[in-house]
Amino acid sequence: MVDRPIVSESNVSRPDVSETADVIVVGAGPAGSAAAYHLARHGRDVLLLEKSEFPREKVCGDGLTPRAVHHLIRMGVDTEGPGWHRTRGVRYCSHGARVEIDFQENARYPGYGLSRSRHDFDDLLARRAAEAGARLRTATQVTEPVLDRAGRVRGVLAKAGDGVARFEAPLVIAADGGSARLALALGVERLPRRPMATAIRRYHRSEGGHDDPYFTIWGDIDSRPGGPPLPGYGWIFPMGDGRVNVGLGIVHGAPAGRTDTRRALDQWLPRTPPEWGLADPASVDGPVRGAALPMGFNRLPHYTRGLLLAGDSGGMVNPWNGEGIAYAMEAGELAAEVAATALTRQDGASRERALHRYPHEIHRRLGRYYRLGNLWAAVLTKPSFTSLLSRRIVTSPTAMRHLTRLIANTTDDGRELPDRLINALVRAVPAPAPRARRR
């Protein structure tokens, strides 16, 4: 690990305390806003700090699976009004074949997905947290943690306006995205063997595709015409407002070397349905933007010294499909529940035991599934497997009906045989440890 300077009570003259709270949440993305919302609902005084002003741009596919919809419902978000587009399932396209798979409703998850632009999606969630009682502070860029003499996080320093502000709380939830500034300050590094991916996206005007009832996933994306398939997929997600979100997600580690994703995007678009008009340069509605996807719990531990990691800061993107929003919101809610419980205990060993429930519960819920998904991401970088997947599996309705349930992680513990088989497969995977291993 790399030692980094951190602010402590013993080594620096600090600015006066600007505000105090029961819990500070850093970052008002899906993880942070979910954490702040549920903490406020638990009656806790929570301070939500966000570096940007809303609304703001965010690189994302804008698609929400039924698992994400479930967590929106838990936050009481109204998804029936303007700005939302409902989808019934996923359309898979590969080597000229098209397979349409509807989402399966069960006791836990709805049978539909949604699209919503991240331009205002995060704003909507942050406002929902504020309505519940969280104190939202935008244009407040957290720069580092503040530690007490025992090395425990007791607050943060942030750039606010023209000065530096200090905020204090007995617990801090880091939902500061893939940069993971707070985690890195405590020496919590990324695990190099865990998967990473790169996603790029661009909006297009599409009269024929913007209100499509399916998310479209394209399985045979080539790095060059006639070349090996890329380890990932292309997507076309309808926005319902005259636009579609078009993008590529590529897993790192392909033996072919560095991929020119923008070139691959432009080579792929002429193969999309002509009536969608995506190959027409006039359809382009904005620049190509890209972001890294930290997947498969690639930063551990998820709790240390008064700091809980949620969302991308903890590498919580699903390695099966690159989805981050559902798991960020789930982690945020769990972090809120654990923090609220811990704060009912005396500071010390009793509280610490309660806080350690967070990493253990995250791994109980998702550890086996993510470990299997990390293997999936690894084999995607093998051209022979990617070719088999795009030619034989993606083109099979039966295979994709079951694989969609696994990839979307929307199985139930009910009586349906496919769900029972998938759950048994995941349970057969050895349970990982909820902490970083020695390197």
Coordinates of C-alpha atoms in Angstrom, one line a residue:
M1 CA 0.0 0.0 0.0
V2 CA 1.1 3.6 -0.6
D3 CA 1.2 5.9 2.4
R4 CA -0.6 9.2 1.8
P5 CA -0.8 12.3 3.9
I6 CA -4.0 12.5 5.8
V7 CA -5.4 15.1 8.1
S8 CA -5.3 14.3 11.8
E9 CA -6.0 16.2 15.0
S10 CA -2.3 16.0 15.9
N11 CA -0.5 17.1 12.8
V12 CA -2.2 20.1 11.3
S13 CA -4.1 23.3 12.2
R14 CA -7.5 22.7 10.9
P15 CA -10.3 25.2 10.0
D16 CA -13.2 25.5 12.4
V17 CA -16.0 23.0 12.2
S18 CA -18.5 24.2 9.6
E19 CA -21.2 21.6 10.4
T20 CA -21.6 18.4 12.4
A21 CA -23.9 15.4 11.8
D22 CA -24.5 11.9 12.9
V23 CA -23.3 10.6 9.5
I24 CA -21.5 12.4 6.6
V25 CA -22.2 10.9 3.2
V26 CA -19.7 12.0 0.5
G27 CA -21.1 11.9 -3.0
A28 CA -24.7 12.4 -4.1
G29 CA -24.8 9.7 -6.8
P30 CA -27.2 6.7 -6.4
A31 CA -25.2 5.2 -3.5
G32 CA -24.8 8.4 -1.5
S33 CA -28.4 9.6 -2.1
A34 CA -29.8 6.2 -1.1
A35 CA -27.7 6.1 2.0
A36 CA -28.7 9.7 3.0
Y37 CA -32.4 9.0 2.3
H38 CA -32.5 5.8 4.4
L39 CA -30.5 7.4 7.2
A40 CA -32.9 10.3 7.3
R41 CA -35.8 7.9 7.4
H42 CA -34.1 6.2 10.4
G43 CA -34.3 9.6 12.1
R44 CA -30.5 10.3 11.8
D45 CA -29.0 13.7 11.2
V46 CA -27.2 13.2 7.9
L47 CA -25.1 15.6 5.8
L48 CA -24.9 14.8 2.1
L49 CA -21.9 16.5 0.4
E50 CA -21.7 16.7 -3.4
K51 CA -18.8 18.3 -5.4
S52 CA -21.0 19.3 -8.4
E53 CA -24.1 21.4 -8.9
F54 CA -27.3 19.7 -10.1
P55 CA -28.3 18.8 -12.8
R56 CA -24.9 17.4 -14.0
E57 CA -23.6 15.2 -16.7
K58 CA -22.7 11.6 -15.9
V59 CA -21.4 8.9 -18.2
C60 CA -24.0 6.0 -18.1
G61 CA -26.1 3.8 -20.2
D62 CA -29.2 5.3 -18.5
G63 CA -30.8 1.8 -18.4
L64 CA -32.4 0.6 -15.1
T65 CA -33.0 -3.1 -14.6
P66 CA -35.9 -4.5 -12.5
R67 CA -33.4 -4.7 -9.6
A68 CA -32.7 -1.0 -9.9
V69 CA -36.5 -0.3 -10.2
H70 CA -37.0 -2.2 -6.9
H71 CA -34.6 0.2 -5.1
L72 CA -36.3 3.2 -6.6
I73 CA -39.6 1.9 -5.3
R74 CA -38.0 1.5 -1.8
M75 CA -37.0 5.2 -2.0
G76 CA -40.6 6.2 -2.9
V77 CA -39.5 7.6 -6.3
D78 CA -42.4 8.3 -8.7
T79 CA -41.5 6.6 -11.9
E80 CA -44.7 7.3 -13.8
G81 CA -44.2 10.9 -14.7
P82 CA -42.3 12.6 -17.5
G83 CA -38.7 11.6 -18.1
W84 CA -39.2 7.9 -17.6
H85 CA -39.4 5.3 -20.3
R86 CA -40.5 1.8 -19.5
T87 CA -39.0 -1.3 -21.1
R88 CA -40.4 -4.8 -21.1
G89 CA -37.2 -6.7 -21.5
V90 CA -34.0 -7.2 -23.5
R91 CA -33.4 -7.7 -27.2
Y92 CA -30.2 -9.5 -28.1
C93 CA -28.7 -9.2 -31.6
S94 CA -25.8 -11.2 -32.9
H95 CA -24.7 -12.5 -36.3
G96 CA -28.1 -11.5 -37.9
A97 CA -30.2 -13.2 -35.2
R98 CA -32.6 -11.3 -32.8
V99 CA -33.8 -12.8 -29.6
E100 CA -36.3 -10.9 -27.4
I101 CA -36.6 -11.8 -23.7
D102 CA -39.1 -10.3 -21.4
F103 CA -38.2 -9.5 -17.8
Q104 CA -39.9 -12.0 -15.5
E105 CA -41.9 -10.5 -12.6
N106 CA -41.6 -12.3 -9.2
A107 CA -42.4 -11.6 -5.6
R108 CA -39.4 -9.3 -5.2
Y109 CA -38.8 -7.6 -8.6
P110 CA -41.1 -6.0 -11.1
G111 CA -41.3 -7.3 -14.7
Y112 CA -40.0 -4.1 -16.3
G113 CA -37.0 -1.9 -16.6
L114 CA -36.7 1.9 -17.0
S115 CA -34.6 4.5 -18.8
R116 CA -33.8 7.9 -17.3
S117 CA -31.1 10.3 -18.3
R118 CA -28.4 10.6 -15.6
H119 CA -28.4 14.3 -16.4
D120 CA -31.3 14.6 -13.9
F121 CA -31.6 11.1 -12.4
D122 CA -29.0 11.9 -9.7
D123 CA -30.6 15.2 -9.0
L124 CA -33.9 13.5 -8.5
L125 CA -32.4 11.0 -6.0
A126 CA -30.6 13.7 -4.1
R127 CA -33.8 15.8 -3.8
R128 CA -35.6 12.7 -2.6
A129 CA -32.9 12.4 0.2
A130 CA -33.3 16.1 1.0
E131 CA -37.1 15.7 1.2
A132 CA -36.6 12.9 3.7
G133 CA -34.5 15.2 5.9
A134 CA -30.9 15.0 4.7
R135 CA -28.9 18.2 4.5
L136 CA -27.6 18.5 0.9
R137 CA -24.6 20.6 0.2
T138 CA -23.6 20.9 -3.4
A139 CA -20.4 22.6 -4.8
T140 CA -18.6 21.0 -1.9
Q141 CA -15.6 18.9 -3.0
V142 CA -14.3 16.6 -0.3
T143 CA -10.6 16.5 -0.4
E144 CA -9.5 14.2 2.5
P145 CA -10.6 12.6 5.7
V146 CA -10.0 14.0 9.2
L147 CA -8.7 11.4 11.7
D148 CA -8.7 11.5 15.4
R149 CA -5.6 10.6 17.4
A150 CA -6.4 6.9 17.2
G151 CA -6.5 7.1 13.4
R152 CA -10.2 6.8 13.1
V153 CA -12.3 8.9 10.6
R154 CA -14.1 11.7 12.4
G155 CA -15.0 14.0 9.5
V156 CA -13.8 15.4 6.2
L157 CA -12.2 18.5 4.8
A158 CA -13.8 20.0 1.7
K159 CA -13.3 22.9 -0.8
A160 CA -16.5 25.0 -0.5
G161 CA -16.6 28.3 -2.3
D162 CA -13.3 30.1 -1.9
G163 CA -12.3 28.4 1.3
V164 CA -11.8 25.1 3.1
A165 CA -14.6 23.7 5.3
R166 CA -14.4 21.0 8.0
F167 CA -17.4 18.7 8.6
E168 CA -17.4 16.3 11.5
A169 CA -19.4 13.1 12.3
P170 CA -18.7 9.8 14.1
L171 CA -19.2 7.9 10.8
V172 CA -18.6 8.7 7.1
I173 CA -20.0 6.9 4.1
A174 CA -17.8 7.2 1.0
A175 CA -19.9 7.2 -2.1
D176 CA -17.4 9.3 -4.0
G177 CA -17.2 7.2 -7.2
G178 CA -14.4 5.4 -8.9
S179 CA -11.8 8.0 -7.8
A180 CA -12.3 6.6 -4.3
R181 CA -10.4 9.6 -2.8
L182 CA -11.3 8.8 0.8
A183 CA -10.6 5.1 0.5
L184 CA -7.2 5.8 -1.0
A185 CA -6.4 8.2 1.7
L186 CA -6.8 5.3 4.2
G187 CA -4.6 3.0 2.1
V188 CA -7.5 1.0 0.7
E189 CA -6.1 0.3 -2.8
R190 CA -7.7 -1.3 -5.9
L191 CA -7.1 -5.1 -6.2
P192 CA -5.3 -5.4 -9.5
R193 CA -6.6 -8.9 -10.3
R194 CA -10.3 -7.9 -10.1
P195 CA -11.9 -6.9 -13.4
M196 CA -12.2 -3.4 -14.8
A197 CA -14.1 -2.3 -17.9
T198 CA -14.4 0.8 -20.0
A199 CA -17.7 2.2 -21.2
I200 CA -18.4 4.9 -23.8
R201 CA -21.7 6.3 -24.8
R202 CA -23.2 8.9 -27.2
Y203 CA -26.8 10.1 -27.6
H204 CA -28.4 9.9 -31.0
R205 CA -31.7 11.3 -32.2
S206 CA -33.8 8.3 -33.4
E207 CA -37.5 8.7 -34.4
G208 CA -37.7 4.9 -35.0
G209 CA -35.9 3.7 -31.8
H210 CA -36.4 6.2 -29.0
D211 CA -39.7 4.6 -27.8
D212 CA -38.7 1.0 -28.4
P213 CA -40.1 -1.4 -25.7
Y214 CA -36.8 -3.3 -25.3
F215 CA -33.2 -2.6 -24.3
T216 CA -31.1 -3.8 -27.2
I217 CA -27.8 -5.6 -26.5
W218 CA -25.5 -6.3 -29.5
G219 CA -23.2 -9.3 -29.0
D220 CA -20.9 -9.4 -32.0
I221 CA -18.9 -6.2 -31.8
D222 CA -15.6 -6.4 -33.7
S223 CA -12.4 -4.4 -33.1
R224 CA -12.0 -4.3 -36.9
P225 CA -14.0 -5.7 -39.8
G226 CA -13.5 -9.5 -39.8
G227 CA -11.5 -9.3 -36.6
P228 CA -12.1 -11.2 -33.3
P229 CA -15.2 -10.1 -31.3
L230 CA -14.6 -7.7 -28.5
P231 CA -14.9 -8.8 -24.9
G232 CA -18.1 -6.9 -24.1
Y233 CA -21.2 -5.7 -25.8
G234 CA -22.9 -2.8 -27.5
W235 CA -26.1 -1.3 -26.3
I236 CA -29.0 0.8 -27.6
F237 CA -31.3 2.0 -24.8
P238 CA -34.4 4.0 -25.7
M239 CA -34.9 7.2 -23.8
G240 CA -38.5 8.0 -24.9
D241 CA -37.7 11.6 -25.6
G242 CA -36.6 11.3 -29.2
R243 CA -33.1 10.0 -28.3
V244 CA -31.4 6.7 -27.7
N245 CA -28.3 6.1 -25.6
V246 CA -25.8 4.1 -27.7
G247 CA -22.6 2.7 -26.2
L248 CA -20.0 0.0 -25.8
G249 CA -18.8 -1.7 -22.7
I250 CA -15.4 -3.5 -23.0
V251 CA -13.7 -5.6 -20.4
H252 CA -10.0 -5.0 -19.9
G253 CA -7.5 -7.7 -20.6
A254 CA -8.2 -8.7 -24.2
P255 CA -5.1 -10.3 -25.8
A256 CA -5.6 -8.2 -28.9
G257 CA -4.4 -5.2 -26.8
R258 CA -5.8 -1.7 -26.5
T259 CA -9.2 -1.3 -28.2
D260 CA -10.1 1.9 -30.1
T261 CA -13.6 2.0 -28.7
R262 CA -14.7 5.1 -30.7
R263 CA -13.7 3.5 -33.9
A264 CA -15.5 0.2 -32.9
L265 CA -18.6 2.3 -32.1
D266 CA -18.6 4.0 -35.5
Q267 CA -18.0 0.6 -37.3
W268 CA -20.9 -1.0 -35.5
L269 CA -23.6 1.6 -36.1
P270 CA -24.1 0.9 -39.8
R271 CA -25.2 -2.6 -38.8
T272 CA -28.1 -1.4 -36.6
P273 CA -31.6 -1.3 -38.0
P274 CA -31.8 1.3 -40.8
E275 CA -35.1 2.7 -39.6
W276 CA -33.4 3.8 -36.4
G277 CA -31.1 6.1 -38.4
L278 CA -28.1 5.7 -36.2
A279 CA -25.6 5.5 -39.0
D280 CA -26.6 9.0 -40.2
P281 CA -24.0 11.5 -38.8
A282 CA -26.9 14.0 -38.5
S283 CA -28.4 11.8 -35.8
V284 CA -25.6 12.5 -33.4
D285 CA -26.8 14.5 -30.4
G286 CA -23.7 15.1 -28.3
P287 CA -20.1 13.9 -27.9
V288 CA -18.7 10.5 -27.1
R289 CA -18.0 10.3 -23.3
G290 CA -16.3 7.5 -21.5
A291 CA -15.8 6.2 -17.9
A292 CA -14.1 3.3 -16.1
L293 CA -16.2 0.6 -14.5
P294 CA -14.8 -0.8 -11.2
M295 CA -16.3 -4.2 -11.0
G296 CA -16.5 -7.3 -8.8
F297 CA -15.6 -5.8 -5.4
N298 CA -12.2 -4.6 -6.7
R299 CA -11.6 -2.4 -3.6
L300 CA -11.5 -4.0 -0.2
P301 CA -12.3 -3.8 2.7
H302 CA -15.6 -2.1 2.5
Y303 CA -15.4 -0.9 6.0
T304 CA -12.4 0.4 7.9
R305 CA -11.9 2.9 10.8
G306 CA -15.3 4.6 10.7
L307 CA -15.5 4.7 6.9
L308 CA -18.0 2.7 4.9
L309 CA -17.5 2.3 1.1
A310 CA -20.6 2.2 -1.1
G311 CA -21.0 2.0 -4.9
D312 CA -18.1 2.6 -7.3
S313 CA -15.8 3.6 -4.5
G314 CA -16.0 0.0 -3.3
G315 CA -15.8 -1.5 -6.9
M316 CA -19.4 -2.7 -6.7
V317 CA -20.3 -2.7 -10.4
N318 CA -21.8 -6.0 -11.4
P319 CA -19.1 -8.0 -13.4
W320 CA -21.8 -9.9 -15.3
N321 CA -23.2 -6.9 -17.1
G322 CA -21.5 -3.6 -16.0
E323 CA -24.6 -2.4 -14.1
G324 CA -23.8 -0.2 -11.1
I325 CA -26.9 1.8 -10.1
A326 CA -28.9 -1.1 -8.5
Y327 CA -25.9 -2.2 -6.5
A328 CA -24.9 1.3 -5.4
M329 CA -28.4 1.9 -4.1
E330 CA -28.5 -1.5 -2.4
A331 CA -25.2 -0.8 -0.7
G332 CA -26.3 2.7 0.3
E333 CA -29.4 1.4 2.0
L334 CA -27.4 -1.3 3.8
A335 CA -24.8 1.2 4.9
A336 CA -27.6 3.4 6.3
E337 CA -29.2 0.6 8.2
V338 CA -25.8 -0.6 9.7
A339 CA -24.8 3.0 10.6
A340 CA -28.1 3.8 12.2
T341 CA -27.9 0.6 14.3
A342 CA -24.2 1.2 15.2
L343 CA -25.0 4.7 16.5
T344 CA -27.3 3.4 19.1
R345 CA -24.3 1.8 20.8
Q346 CA -21.6 3.3 22.8
D347 CA -18.5 4.4 20.9
G348 CA -16.0 1.6 21.2
A349 CA -15.9 -2.2 20.7
S350 CA -19.7 -2.6 20.7
R351 CA -20.2 0.0 17.9
E352 CA -17.3 -1.5 16.0
R353 CA -18.8 -4.9 16.0
A354 CA -22.1 -3.5 14.6
L355 CA -20.2 -1.7 11.8
H356 CA -18.4 -4.8 10.8
R357 CA -21.7 -6.3 9.9
Y358 CA -21.7 -4.1 6.7
P359 CA -18.9 -5.8 4.8
H360 CA -20.1 -9.2 6.0
E361 CA -23.6 -8.6 4.8
I362 CA -22.5 -7.1 1.5
H363 CA -20.5 -10.3 0.8
R364 CA -23.3 -12.6 2.1
R365 CA -25.6 -11.0 -0.5
L366 CA -23.3 -10.6 -3.4
G367 CA -19.9 -12.2 -2.7
R368 CA -20.6 -15.6 -4.4
Y369 CA -22.5 -14.0 -7.3
Y370 CA -19.7 -11.5 -7.9
R371 CA -17.0 -14.2 -7.6
L372 CA -18.7 -16.1 -10.4
G373 CA -19.1 -12.9 -12.3
N374 CA -15.4 -12.2 -12.1
L375 CA -14.8 -15.5 -13.7
W376 CA -17.3 -14.6 -16.4
A377 CA -15.5 -11.3 -17.0
A378 CA -12.2 -13.1 -17.2
V379 CA -13.3 -15.7 -19.8
L380 CA -14.9 -12.9 -21.9
T381 CA -11.4 -11.8 -22.7
K382 CA -10.7 -15.2 -24.4
P383 CA -11.6 -14.8 -28.1
S384 CA -12.7 -18.5 -28.4
F385 CA -15.3 -18.0 -25.6
T386 CA -16.5 -14.6 -26.9
S387 CA -17.0 -16.2 -30.4
L388 CA -19.0 -19.1 -28.9
L389 CA -21.1 -16.7 -26.8
S390 CA -21.9 -14.4 -29.7
R391 CA -22.6 -17.2 -32.3
R392 CA -24.3 -19.9 -30.2
I393 CA -25.5 -18.7 -26.8
V394 CA -26.8 -15.1 -27.6
T395 CA -28.7 -16.5 -30.6
S396 CA -30.5 -19.1 -28.5
P397 CA -33.9 -18.0 -27.0
T398 CA -33.7 -20.8 -24.4
A399 CA -30.2 -20.0 -23.3
M400 CA -30.8 -16.3 -23.1
R401 CA -34.1 -16.7 -21.2
H402 CA -32.1 -18.3 -18.3
L403 CA -28.9 -16.2 -18.8
T404 CA -30.9 -13.0 -18.6
R405 CA -32.1 -13.9 -15.1
L406 CA -28.6 -14.7 -14.0
I407 CA -27.0 -11.6 -15.6
A408 CA -29.8 -9.2 -14.3
N409 CA -29.6 -10.9 -10.9
T410 CA -33.4 -11.0 -10.5
T411 CA -34.0 -14.5 -9.4
D412 CA -36.4 -15.2 -6.5
D413 CA -36.5 -18.0 -3.9
G414 CA -39.9 -19.1 -5.1
R415 CA -40.9 -22.3 -6.9
E416 CA -39.7 -21.6 -10.4
L417 CA -37.2 -24.2 -11.5
P418 CA -34.9 -21.8 -13.4
D419 CA -34.5 -19.6 -10.3
R420 CA -33.8 -22.6 -8.1
L421 CA -31.1 -23.8 -10.5
I422 CA -29.4 -20.4 -10.8
N423 CA -29.5 -19.9 -7.0
A424 CA -28.0 -23.4 -6.5
L425 CA -25.2 -22.6 -9.0
V426 CA -24.4 -19.3 -7.1
R427 CA -24.5 -21.0 -3.7
A428 CA -22.0 -23.7 -5.0
V429 CA -19.3 -21.0 -5.4
P430 CA -16.9 -20.8 -2.4
A431 CA -17.7 -17.8 -0.2
P432 CA -15.0 -15.1 -0.5
A433 CA -13.6 -13.2 2.4
P434 CA -15.0 -9.7 3.0
R435 CA -11.5 -8.2 3.3
A436 CA -8.5 -7.6 1.1
R437 CA -6.1 -10.5 0.8
R438 CA -2.4 -10.0 1.3
R439 CA -0.7 -9.4 -2.0

